[in-house]
Amino acid sequence: MDRKKFLQTSGLLLAGSMMTKNIAASMSLTNDLLDRSILAASENTPLIDLHVHRSNKQSIEDIIAKSKKSGIHFGVMENVAPWGITNNEELKTYIESLKPYPVYIGLQPMSPGWSKNLSPELIAQADYVAMDPQIIPNGNSYGETIHIWEYATYINNPDAFMERNMQHYMDILTGDEPLNIFACPLFLPVSIQREYNRLWTKKRLSQIIDACRARKIAIEINDLVRVPDEQFILMAKRAGLKFTFGSDTRDEKTGRLDYCRHIAAKCKLTSNDIFIPEREIG
Ligand SMILES: [Zn+2]
């Protein structure tokens, strides 16, 4: 271990133990559980939130300040989509804009086929690619594209939707485009959320886990919409999959990870279960 690395590691240990104390000070049972699992088992591993966006409410400087204050390491993402990155020049500008900062650089494409107009060398400069299954073309029998995060999604037949939804999951997971993290898994349109347990059958869960395992794709635990659930996390853990924490935030909520901490403690995840991008950040 060289000096720089030693200082970095001891700094992280210090940050880790300070964080443990802070958490202990404002104690809840949930955080107490967290101390005993993630932090205690891996003191030198800081919490990492790989799903943060810049916005007009949150600059990169704000994100760095939150990182310093909380001890959380962040990964910043940009969408590869009509409203985000659409070509090589924009991709290069995005990567260059984050390089000076101690954050991981992530890409979040929205639809399969996203990489065909982009340079593989540029894509490889990102630390990770995360993709969620939230835009589903032909998601109902009216031929509509379903945006799962919108309240007014129209699902006329939940079982038919799940068939289509699984097809969409597999298009993403079994494709040949770069993918490190499957984001926001199992989140359902609000109109059918109360049927979550019936619709997410063991068979479907296994199919998703098998597809992730085949390509070593990690599972995001999404803090904002509180997915996936304990059962899925434990199944994925048994299958040897890694996990990430994703706050899915772009504003004052960045820095919170309440669901991630709670469910990770409940499922006894440790640093060995966490996906960490290879590049070292400051
Ligand atoms: Zn996002």
PDB file of C-alpha atoms and ligand atoms in Angstrom:
ATOM      1  CA  MET A   1       0.000   0.000   0.000  1.00  0.00           C
ATOM      2  CA  ASP A   2       1.581   3.306  -0.995  1.00  0.00           C
ATOM      3  CA  ARG A   3       1.385   6.466   1.085  1.00  0.00           C
ATOM      4  CA  LYS A   4      -1.395   8.058  -0.887  1.00  0.00           C
ATOM      5  CA  LYS A   5      -3.463   4.932  -0.723  1.00  0.00           C
ATOM      6  CA  PHE A   6      -2.741   4.557   2.991  1.00  0.00           C
ATOM      7  CA  LEU A   7      -3.858   8.116   3.672  1.00  0.00           C
ATOM      8  CA  GLN A   8      -6.930   7.617   1.566  1.00  0.00           C
ATOM      9  CA  THR A   9      -7.813   4.417   3.348  1.00  0.00           C
ATOM     10  CA  SER A  10      -7.189   5.762   6.829  1.00  0.00           C
ATOM     11  CA  GLY A  11      -9.174   8.864   5.872  1.00  0.00           C
ATOM     12  CA  LEU A  12     -12.037   6.666   4.836  1.00  0.00           C
ATOM     13  CA  LEU A  13     -11.770   4.702   8.059  1.00  0.00           C
ATOM     14  CA  LEU A  14     -11.923   7.939   9.973  1.00  0.00           C
ATOM     15  CA  ALA A  15     -14.867   9.147   7.930  1.00  0.00           C
ATOM     16  CA  GLY A  16     -16.489   5.767   8.444  1.00  0.00           C
ATOM     17  CA  SER A  17     -16.087   5.787  12.214  1.00  0.00           C
ATOM     18  CA  MET A  18     -17.201   9.424  12.443  1.00  0.00           C
ATOM     19  CA  MET A  19     -20.209   8.540  10.388  1.00  0.00           C
ATOM     20  CA  THR A  20     -20.948   5.589  12.654  1.00  0.00           C
ATOM     21  CA  LYS A  21     -20.834   7.913  15.650  1.00  0.00           C
ATOM     22  CA  ASN A  22     -23.091  10.451  13.982  1.00  0.00           C
ATOM     23  CA  ILE A  23     -25.563   7.796  13.104  1.00  0.00           C
ATOM     24  CA  ALA A  24     -25.377   6.381  16.635  1.00  0.00           C
ATOM     25  CA  ALA A  25     -26.072   9.843  18.009  1.00  0.00           C
ATOM     26  CA  SER A  26     -29.311  10.245  16.103  1.00  0.00           C
ATOM     27  CA  MET A  27     -30.237   6.687  16.641  1.00  0.00           C
ATOM     28  CA  SER A  28     -33.075   4.654  15.353  1.00  0.00           C
ATOM     29  CA  LEU A  29     -33.329   0.894  15.430  1.00  0.00           C
ATOM     30  CA  THR A  30     -32.898   0.814  11.674  1.00  0.00           C
ATOM     31  CA  ASN A  31     -29.586   2.594  11.740  1.00  0.00           C
ATOM     32  CA  ASP A  32     -28.476   0.484  14.650  1.00  0.00           C
ATOM     33  CA  LEU A  33     -29.022  -2.562  12.473  1.00  0.00           C
ATOM     34  CA  LEU A  34     -27.077  -0.854   9.709  1.00  0.00           C
ATOM     35  CA  ASP A  35     -24.108  -0.293  12.021  1.00  0.00           C
ATOM     36  CA  ARG A  36     -23.938  -3.961  12.747  1.00  0.00           C
ATOM     37  CA  SER A  37     -24.171  -5.068   9.142  1.00  0.00           C
ATOM     38  CA  ILE A  38     -22.757  -2.819   6.462  1.00  0.00           C
ATOM     39  CA  LEU A  39     -20.593  -0.406   8.408  1.00  0.00           C
ATOM     40  CA  ALA A  40     -19.331  -2.842  10.996  1.00  0.00           C
ATOM     41  CA  ALA A  41     -18.564  -5.489   8.435  1.00  0.00           C
ATOM     42  CA  SER A  42     -16.784  -3.095   6.133  1.00  0.00           C
ATOM     43  CA  GLU A  43     -15.647  -0.014   7.974  1.00  0.00           C
ATOM     44  CA  ASN A  44     -13.388   1.075   5.189  1.00  0.00           C
ATOM     45  CA  THR A  45     -16.173   1.078   2.612  1.00  0.00           C
ATOM     46  CA  PRO A  46     -18.104   4.321   2.462  1.00  0.00           C
ATOM     47  CA  LEU A  47     -21.736   4.332   1.446  1.00  0.00           C
ATOM     48  CA  ILE A  48     -22.030   4.827  -2.279  1.00  0.00           C
ATOM     49  CA  ASP A  49     -25.037   6.322  -4.038  1.00  0.00           C
ATOM     50  CA  LEU A  50     -24.642   5.768  -7.768  1.00  0.00           C
ATOM     51  CA  HIS A  51     -27.899   7.403  -8.849  1.00  0.00           C
ATOM     52  CA  VAL A  52     -27.677  11.148  -8.554  1.00  0.00           C
ATOM     53  CA  HIS A  53     -28.437  13.749 -11.209  1.00  0.00           C
ATOM     54  CA  ARG A  54     -27.397  17.330 -11.613  1.00  0.00           C
ATOM     55  CA  SER A  55     -30.255  19.751 -12.186  1.00  0.00           C
ATOM     56  CA  ASN A  56     -31.076  23.423 -11.892  1.00  0.00           C
ATOM     57  CA  LYS A  57     -31.726  22.677  -8.226  1.00  0.00           C
ATOM     58  CA  GLN A  58     -28.430  20.884  -7.717  1.00  0.00           C
ATOM     59  CA  SER A  59     -25.022  21.645  -9.220  1.00  0.00           C
ATOM     60  CA  ILE A  60     -22.003  19.373  -9.155  1.00  0.00           C
ATOM     61  CA  GLU A  61     -20.576  21.629  -6.441  1.00  0.00           C
ATOM     62  CA  ASP A  62     -23.684  20.978  -4.322  1.00  0.00           C
ATOM     63  CA  ILE A  63     -23.185  17.233  -4.800  1.00  0.00           C
ATOM     64  CA  ILE A  64     -19.525  17.455  -3.734  1.00  0.00           C
ATOM     65  CA  ALA A  65     -20.501  19.466  -0.666  1.00  0.00           C
ATOM     66  CA  LYS A  66     -23.066  16.821   0.302  1.00  0.00           C
ATOM     67  CA  SER A  67     -20.475  14.111  -0.181  1.00  0.00           C
ATOM     68  CA  LYS A  68     -18.041  15.883   2.142  1.00  0.00           C
ATOM     69  CA  LYS A  69     -20.705  16.430   4.760  1.00  0.00           C
ATOM     70  CA  SER A  70     -22.248  12.957   4.705  1.00  0.00           C
ATOM     71  CA  GLY A  71     -19.262  10.790   3.796  1.00  0.00           C
ATOM     72  CA  ILE A  72     -21.334   9.260   0.992  1.00  0.00           C
ATOM     73  CA  HIS A  73     -19.569   8.778  -2.349  1.00  0.00           C
ATOM     74  CA  PHE A  74     -21.713   9.709  -5.308  1.00  0.00           C
ATOM     75  CA  GLY A  75     -22.019   8.574  -8.878  1.00  0.00           C
ATOM     76  CA  VAL A  76     -23.554  11.182 -11.139  1.00  0.00           C
ATOM     77  CA  MET A  77     -25.660  10.037 -14.065  1.00  0.00           C
ATOM     78  CA  GLU A  78     -26.891  11.611 -17.245  1.00  0.00           C
ATOM     79  CA  ASN A  79     -29.628  10.151 -19.415  1.00  0.00           C
ATOM     80  CA  VAL A  80     -28.816   8.956 -22.891  1.00  0.00           C
ATOM     81  CA  ALA A  81     -32.125  10.089 -24.321  1.00  0.00           C
ATOM     82  CA  PRO A  82     -33.632  12.838 -26.482  1.00  0.00           C
ATOM     83  CA  TRP A  83     -33.580  15.145 -23.432  1.00  0.00           C
ATOM     84  CA  GLY A  84     -30.012  14.219 -22.449  1.00  0.00           C
ATOM     85  CA  ILE A  85     -27.030  12.884 -24.384  1.00  0.00           C
ATOM     86  CA  THR A  86     -27.790  12.199 -28.026  1.00  0.00           C
ATOM     87  CA  ASN A  87     -24.376  12.168 -29.752  1.00  0.00           C
ATOM     88  CA  ASN A  88     -20.627  11.741 -29.247  1.00  0.00           C
ATOM     89  CA  GLU A  89     -19.974  15.420 -28.774  1.00  0.00           C
ATOM     90  CA  GLU A  90     -22.493  15.672 -25.948  1.00  0.00           C
ATOM     91  CA  LEU A  91     -21.158  12.467 -24.394  1.00  0.00           C
ATOM     92  CA  LYS A  92     -17.601  13.817 -24.463  1.00  0.00           C
ATOM     93  CA  THR A  93     -18.662  17.158 -22.991  1.00  0.00           C
ATOM     94  CA  TYR A  94     -20.522  15.364 -20.210  1.00  0.00           C
ATOM     95  CA  ILE A  95     -17.588  13.122 -19.287  1.00  0.00           C
ATOM     96  CA  GLU A  96     -15.108  16.023 -19.387  1.00  0.00           C
ATOM     97  CA  SER A  97     -17.396  18.142 -17.208  1.00  0.00           C
ATOM     98  CA  LEU A  98     -17.299  15.562 -14.377  1.00  0.00           C
ATOM     99  CA  LYS A  99     -13.681  14.413 -14.621  1.00  0.00           C
ATOM    100  CA  PRO A 100     -12.286  17.170 -12.360  1.00  0.00           C
ATOM    101  CA  TYR A 101     -14.568  16.101  -9.498  1.00  0.00           C
ATOM    102  CA  PRO A 102     -14.335  13.166  -7.054  1.00  0.00           C
ATOM    103  CA  VAL A 103     -17.478  11.434  -8.319  1.00  0.00           C
ATOM    104  CA  TYR A 104     -18.109   8.348 -10.393  1.00  0.00           C
ATOM    105  CA  ILE A 105     -19.335   9.069 -13.900  1.00  0.00           C
ATOM    106  CA  GLY A 106     -22.441   7.167 -14.932  1.00  0.00           C
ATOM    107  CA  LEU A 107     -24.631   6.836 -17.986  1.00  0.00           C
ATOM    108  CA  GLN A 108     -28.335   6.120 -17.810  1.00  0.00           C
ATOM    109  CA  PRO A 109     -29.753   5.213 -21.202  1.00  0.00           C
ATOM    110  CA  MET A 110     -33.504   4.953 -21.453  1.00  0.00           C
ATOM    111  CA  SER A 111     -34.124   2.525 -24.312  1.00  0.00           C
ATOM    112  CA  PRO A 112     -32.425  -0.487 -25.919  1.00  0.00           C
ATOM    113  CA  GLY A 113     -30.457   0.562 -29.020  1.00  0.00           C
ATOM    114  CA  TRP A 114     -29.058   3.589 -27.149  1.00  0.00           C
ATOM    115  CA  SER A 115     -25.416   2.916 -27.992  1.00  0.00           C
ATOM    116  CA  LYS A 116     -25.607   2.528 -31.735  1.00  0.00           C
ATOM    117  CA  ASN A 117     -24.704   6.145 -32.554  1.00  0.00           C
ATOM    118  CA  LEU A 118     -22.117   6.496 -29.797  1.00  0.00           C
ATOM    119  CA  SER A 119     -18.397   5.705 -29.788  1.00  0.00           C
ATOM    120  CA  PRO A 120     -17.540   2.577 -27.722  1.00  0.00           C
ATOM    121  CA  GLU A 121     -14.286   4.272 -26.596  1.00  0.00           C
ATOM    122  CA  LEU A 122     -16.219   7.218 -25.195  1.00  0.00           C
ATOM    123  CA  ILE A 123     -18.786   4.983 -23.512  1.00  0.00           C
ATOM    124  CA  ALA A 124     -15.922   3.073 -21.891  1.00  0.00           C
ATOM    125  CA  GLN A 125     -14.747   6.313 -20.257  1.00  0.00           C
ATOM    126  CA  ALA A 126     -17.849   6.259 -18.087  1.00  0.00           C
ATOM    127  CA  ASP A 127     -17.472   4.289 -14.846  1.00  0.00           C
ATOM    128  CA  TYR A 128     -20.740   2.442 -15.288  1.00  0.00           C
ATOM    129  CA  VAL A 129     -23.923   2.180 -17.279  1.00  0.00           C
ATOM    130  CA  ALA A 130     -27.253   1.819 -15.472  1.00  0.00           C
ATOM    131  CA  MET A 131     -30.549   1.271 -17.149  1.00  0.00           C
ATOM    132  CA  ASP A 132     -34.074   1.025 -15.838  1.00  0.00           C
ATOM    133  CA  PRO A 133     -37.100  -0.556 -17.507  1.00  0.00           C
ATOM    134  CA  GLN A 134     -39.445   2.389 -17.085  1.00  0.00           C
ATOM    135  CA  ILE A 135     -40.349   3.256 -20.658  1.00  0.00           C
ATOM    136  CA  ILE A 136     -42.357   0.436 -22.154  1.00  0.00           C
ATOM    137  CA  PRO A 137     -43.482   0.735 -25.778  1.00  0.00           C
ATOM    138  CA  ASN A 138     -46.788  -0.999 -26.479  1.00  0.00           C
ATOM    139  CA  GLY A 139     -47.449  -1.313 -22.779  1.00  0.00           C
ATOM    140  CA  ASN A 140     -51.208  -1.670 -23.118  1.00  0.00           C
ATOM    141  CA  SER A 141     -53.663  -2.912 -25.719  1.00  0.00           C
ATOM    142  CA  TYR A 142     -54.090   0.665 -26.986  1.00  0.00           C
ATOM    143  CA  GLY A 143     -50.508   0.564 -28.198  1.00  0.00           C
ATOM    144  CA  GLU A 144     -49.399   3.274 -25.793  1.00  0.00           C
ATOM    145  CA  THR A 145     -45.877   3.773 -24.502  1.00  0.00           C
ATOM    146  CA  ILE A 146     -46.021   3.485 -20.733  1.00  0.00           C
ATOM    147  CA  HIS A 147     -43.846   5.797 -18.632  1.00  0.00           C
ATOM    148  CA  ILE A 148     -43.989   3.954 -15.346  1.00  0.00           C
ATOM    149  CA  TRP A 149     -43.117   6.953 -13.189  1.00  0.00           C
ATOM    150  CA  GLU A 150     -46.150   8.891 -14.424  1.00  0.00           C
ATOM    151  CA  TYR A 151     -49.337   8.741 -12.425  1.00  0.00           C
ATOM    152  CA  ALA A 152     -51.622   8.545 -15.455  1.00  0.00           C
ATOM    153  CA  THR A 153     -50.394   5.288 -16.951  1.00  0.00           C
ATOM    154  CA  TYR A 154     -53.225   3.217 -18.337  1.00  0.00           C
ATOM    155  CA  ILE A 155     -53.007  -0.522 -17.695  1.00  0.00           C
ATOM    156  CA  ASN A 156     -56.180  -2.180 -18.919  1.00  0.00           C
ATOM    157  CA  ASN A 157     -55.014  -5.736 -18.279  1.00  0.00           C
ATOM    158  CA  PRO A 158     -52.425  -6.272 -15.531  1.00  0.00           C
ATOM    159  CA  ASP A 159     -51.554  -9.819 -16.624  1.00  0.00           C
ATOM    160  CA  ALA A 160     -51.047  -8.831 -20.249  1.00  0.00           C
ATOM    161  CA  PHE A 161     -48.978  -5.882 -19.059  1.00  0.00           C
ATOM    162  CA  MET A 162     -46.720  -8.207 -17.077  1.00  0.00           C
ATOM    163  CA  GLU A 163     -46.091 -10.371 -20.151  1.00  0.00           C
ATOM    164  CA  ARG A 164     -45.065  -7.284 -22.090  1.00  0.00           C
ATOM    165  CA  ASN A 165     -43.126  -5.930 -19.118  1.00  0.00           C
ATOM    166  CA  MET A 166     -41.067  -9.125 -18.814  1.00  0.00           C
ATOM    167  CA  GLN A 167     -40.319  -9.015 -22.526  1.00  0.00           C
ATOM    168  CA  HIS A 168     -39.056  -5.458 -22.038  1.00  0.00           C
ATOM    169  CA  TYR A 169     -36.933  -6.500 -19.036  1.00  0.00           C
ATOM    170  CA  MET A 170     -35.358  -9.251 -21.119  1.00  0.00           C
ATOM    171  CA  ASP A 171     -34.715  -6.895 -24.062  1.00  0.00           C
ATOM    172  CA  ILE A 172     -32.636  -4.787 -21.681  1.00  0.00           C
ATOM    173  CA  LEU A 173     -30.967  -7.573 -19.699  1.00  0.00           C
ATOM    174  CA  THR A 174     -30.109  -9.957 -22.514  1.00  0.00           C
ATOM    175  CA  GLY A 175     -29.000  -7.338 -25.037  1.00  0.00           C
ATOM    176  CA  ASP A 176     -25.398  -6.846 -26.109  1.00  0.00           C
ATOM    177  CA  GLU A 177     -25.013  -3.204 -25.100  1.00  0.00           C
ATOM    178  CA  PRO A 178     -22.872  -2.236 -22.092  1.00  0.00           C
ATOM    179  CA  LEU A 179     -24.814  -2.592 -18.828  1.00  0.00           C
ATOM    180  CA  ASN A 180     -23.515  -2.747 -15.255  1.00  0.00           C
ATOM    181  CA  ILE A 181     -26.573  -1.913 -13.169  1.00  0.00           C
ATOM    182  CA  PHE A 182     -30.252  -2.741 -13.538  1.00  0.00           C
ATOM    183  CA  ALA A 183     -31.940   0.281 -12.000  1.00  0.00           C
ATOM    184  CA  CYS A 184     -35.309   0.537 -10.317  1.00  0.00           C
ATOM    185  CA  PRO A 185     -36.268  -3.119 -10.782  1.00  0.00           C
ATOM    186  CA  LEU A 186     -39.824  -4.334 -10.118  1.00  0.00           C
ATOM    187  CA  PHE A 187     -41.368  -0.869  -9.852  1.00  0.00           C
ATOM    188  CA  LEU A 188     -44.909  -1.055 -11.242  1.00  0.00           C
ATOM    189  CA  PRO A 189     -47.345   1.545 -12.571  1.00  0.00           C
ATOM    190  CA  VAL A 190     -49.278   3.088  -9.720  1.00  0.00           C
ATOM    191  CA  SER A 191     -52.591   1.678 -10.957  1.00  0.00           C
ATOM    192  CA  ILE A 192     -51.445  -1.918 -10.399  1.00  0.00           C
ATOM    193  CA  GLN A 193     -49.002  -1.509  -7.534  1.00  0.00           C
ATOM    194  CA  ARG A 194     -51.350  -3.072  -5.020  1.00  0.00           C
ATOM    195  CA  GLU A 195     -51.009  -6.299  -6.999  1.00  0.00           C
ATOM    196  CA  TYR A 196     -47.208  -6.324  -6.695  1.00  0.00           C
ATOM    197  CA  ASN A 197     -47.023  -9.615  -4.801  1.00  0.00           C
ATOM    198  CA  ARG A 198     -49.346 -11.446  -7.158  1.00  0.00           C
ATOM    199  CA  LEU A 199     -47.800 -10.088 -10.353  1.00  0.00           C
ATOM    200  CA  TRP A 200     -44.159 -10.621  -9.397  1.00  0.00           C
ATOM    201  CA  THR A 201     -44.248 -14.399  -9.356  1.00  0.00           C
ATOM    202  CA  LYS A 202     -41.240 -16.443  -8.240  1.00  0.00           C
ATOM    203  CA  LYS A 203     -40.827 -17.572 -11.831  1.00  0.00           C
ATOM    204  CA  ARG A 204     -40.545 -13.998 -13.079  1.00  0.00           C
ATOM    205  CA  LEU A 205     -38.154 -13.028 -10.310  1.00  0.00           C
ATOM    206  CA  SER A 206     -35.939 -16.012 -11.115  1.00  0.00           C
ATOM    207  CA  GLN A 207     -35.918 -15.138 -14.795  1.00  0.00           C
ATOM    208  CA  ILE A 208     -34.697 -11.612 -14.005  1.00  0.00           C
ATOM    209  CA  ILE A 209     -32.032 -12.874 -11.606  1.00  0.00           C
ATOM    210  CA  ASP A 210     -30.778 -15.490 -14.066  1.00  0.00           C
ATOM    211  CA  ALA A 211     -30.477 -12.856 -16.798  1.00  0.00           C
ATOM    212  CA  CYS A 212     -28.541 -10.512 -14.492  1.00  0.00           C
ATOM    213  CA  ARG A 213     -26.251 -13.279 -13.316  1.00  0.00           C
ATOM    214  CA  ALA A 214     -25.409 -14.299 -16.890  1.00  0.00           C
ATOM    215  CA  ARG A 215     -23.994 -10.837 -17.578  1.00  0.00           C
ATOM    216  CA  LYS A 216     -22.872  -9.903 -14.049  1.00  0.00           C
ATOM    217  CA  ILE A 217     -25.362  -7.042 -13.866  1.00  0.00           C
ATOM    218  CA  ALA A 218     -25.814  -5.511 -10.408  1.00  0.00           C
ATOM    219  CA  ILE A 219     -29.216  -4.684  -8.913  1.00  0.00           C
ATOM    220  CA  GLU A 220     -30.010  -1.139  -7.876  1.00  0.00           C
ATOM    221  CA  ILE A 221     -31.874  -0.700  -4.608  1.00  0.00           C
ATOM    222  CA  ASN A 222     -33.888   2.392  -5.432  1.00  0.00           C
ATOM    223  CA  ASP A 223     -34.397   4.643  -2.440  1.00  0.00           C
ATOM    224  CA  LEU A 224     -37.004   6.917  -4.002  1.00  0.00           C
ATOM    225  CA  VAL A 225     -39.606   4.310  -4.929  1.00  0.00           C
ATOM    226  CA  ARG A 226     -38.467   1.643  -2.459  1.00  0.00           C
ATOM    227  CA  VAL A 227     -37.751  -1.265  -4.776  1.00  0.00           C
ATOM    228  CA  PRO A 228     -36.932  -4.084  -4.913  1.00  0.00           C
ATOM    229  CA  ASP A 229     -38.396  -5.820  -1.885  1.00  0.00           C
ATOM    230  CA  GLU A 230     -36.724  -8.061   0.674  1.00  0.00           C
ATOM    231  CA  GLN A 231     -37.708 -11.316  -1.027  1.00  0.00           C
ATOM    232  CA  PHE A 232     -36.115 -10.317  -4.320  1.00  0.00           C
ATOM    233  CA  ILE A 233     -32.974  -8.966  -2.676  1.00  0.00           C
ATOM    234  CA  LEU A 234     -32.453 -12.191  -0.752  1.00  0.00           C
ATOM    235  CA  MET A 235     -33.001 -14.281  -3.893  1.00  0.00           C
ATOM    236  CA  ALA A 236     -30.522 -12.124  -5.810  1.00  0.00           C
ATOM    237  CA  LYS A 237     -28.028 -12.281  -2.966  1.00  0.00           C
ATOM    238  CA  ARG A 238     -28.218 -16.062  -2.877  1.00  0.00           C
ATOM    239  CA  ALA A 239     -27.547 -16.044  -6.623  1.00  0.00           C
ATOM    240  CA  GLY A 240     -24.380 -14.018  -6.002  1.00  0.00           C
ATOM    241  CA  LEU A 241     -25.562 -10.759  -7.540  1.00  0.00           C
ATOM    242  CA  LYS A 242     -24.141  -7.437  -6.391  1.00  0.00           C
ATOM    243  CA  PHE A 243     -26.214  -4.417  -5.361  1.00  0.00           C
ATOM    244  CA  THR A 244     -25.995  -0.659  -5.596  1.00  0.00           C
ATOM    245  CA  PHE A 245     -27.744   2.073  -3.644  1.00  0.00           C
ATOM    246  CA  GLY A 246     -29.546   4.601  -5.816  1.00  0.00           C
ATOM    247  CA  SER A 247     -31.265   7.624  -4.348  1.00  0.00           C
ATOM    248  CA  ASP A 248     -32.603   8.580  -7.801  1.00  0.00           C
ATOM    249  CA  THR A 249     -32.442  12.224  -6.795  1.00  0.00           C
ATOM    250  CA  ARG A 250     -31.642  15.600  -8.311  1.00  0.00           C
ATOM    251  CA  ASP A 251     -32.433  18.026  -5.504  1.00  0.00           C
ATOM    252  CA  GLU A 252     -32.485  18.411  -1.723  1.00  0.00           C
ATOM    253  CA  LYS A 253     -33.233  14.686  -1.358  1.00  0.00           C
ATOM    254  CA  THR A 254     -29.697  13.741  -2.451  1.00  0.00           C
ATOM    255  CA  GLY A 255     -27.882  12.380   0.597  1.00  0.00           C
ATOM    256  CA  ARG A 256     -30.862  10.466   1.962  1.00  0.00           C
ATOM    257  CA  LEU A 257     -30.751   6.690   1.665  1.00  0.00           C
ATOM    258  CA  ASP A 258     -33.297   5.618   4.225  1.00  0.00           C
ATOM    259  CA  TYR A 259     -34.830   2.687   2.367  1.00  0.00           C
ATOM    260  CA  CYS A 260     -31.472   1.453   1.081  1.00  0.00           C
ATOM    261  CA  ARG A 261     -29.981   1.463   4.570  1.00  0.00           C
ATOM    262  CA  HIS A 262     -33.019  -0.182   6.095  1.00  0.00           C
ATOM    263  CA  ILE A 263     -33.447  -3.004   3.596  1.00  0.00           C
ATOM    264  CA  ALA A 264     -29.686  -3.627   3.264  1.00  0.00           C
ATOM    265  CA  ALA A 265     -29.488  -4.077   7.018  1.00  0.00           C
ATOM    266  CA  LYS A 266     -32.531  -6.302   7.020  1.00  0.00           C
ATOM    267  CA  CYS A 267     -31.021  -8.480   4.283  1.00  0.00           C
ATOM    268  CA  LYS A 268     -27.612  -8.370   6.002  1.00  0.00           C
ATOM    269  CA  LEU A 269     -25.784  -7.050   2.965  1.00  0.00           C
ATOM    270  CA  THR A 270     -22.101  -6.339   3.482  1.00  0.00           C
ATOM    271  CA  SER A 271     -19.441  -4.635   1.385  1.00  0.00           C
ATOM    272  CA  ASN A 272     -18.941  -7.927  -0.474  1.00  0.00           C
ATOM    273  CA  ASP A 273     -22.459  -7.598  -1.829  1.00  0.00           C
ATOM    274  CA  ILE A 274     -21.950  -4.074  -3.139  1.00  0.00           C
ATOM    275  CA  PHE A 275     -20.917  -3.194  -6.697  1.00  0.00           C
ATOM    276  CA  ILE A 276     -18.138  -0.599  -6.662  1.00  0.00           C
ATOM    277  CA  PRO A 277     -16.875   0.955  -9.909  1.00  0.00           C
ATOM    278  CA  GLU A 278     -13.215   0.195 -10.571  1.00  0.00           C
ATOM    279  CA  ARG A 279     -11.823   3.712 -10.822  1.00  0.00           C
ATOM    280  CA  GLU A 280     -10.657   5.299  -7.590  1.00  0.00           C
ATOM    281  CA  ILE A 281     -12.189   8.675  -6.946  1.00  0.00           C
ATOM    282  CA  GLY A 282     -10.367  11.260  -4.786  1.00  0.00           C
TER     283      GLY A 282
HETATM  284 ZN    ZN B   1     -31.974   8.623 -13.043  1.00  0.00          ZN
END
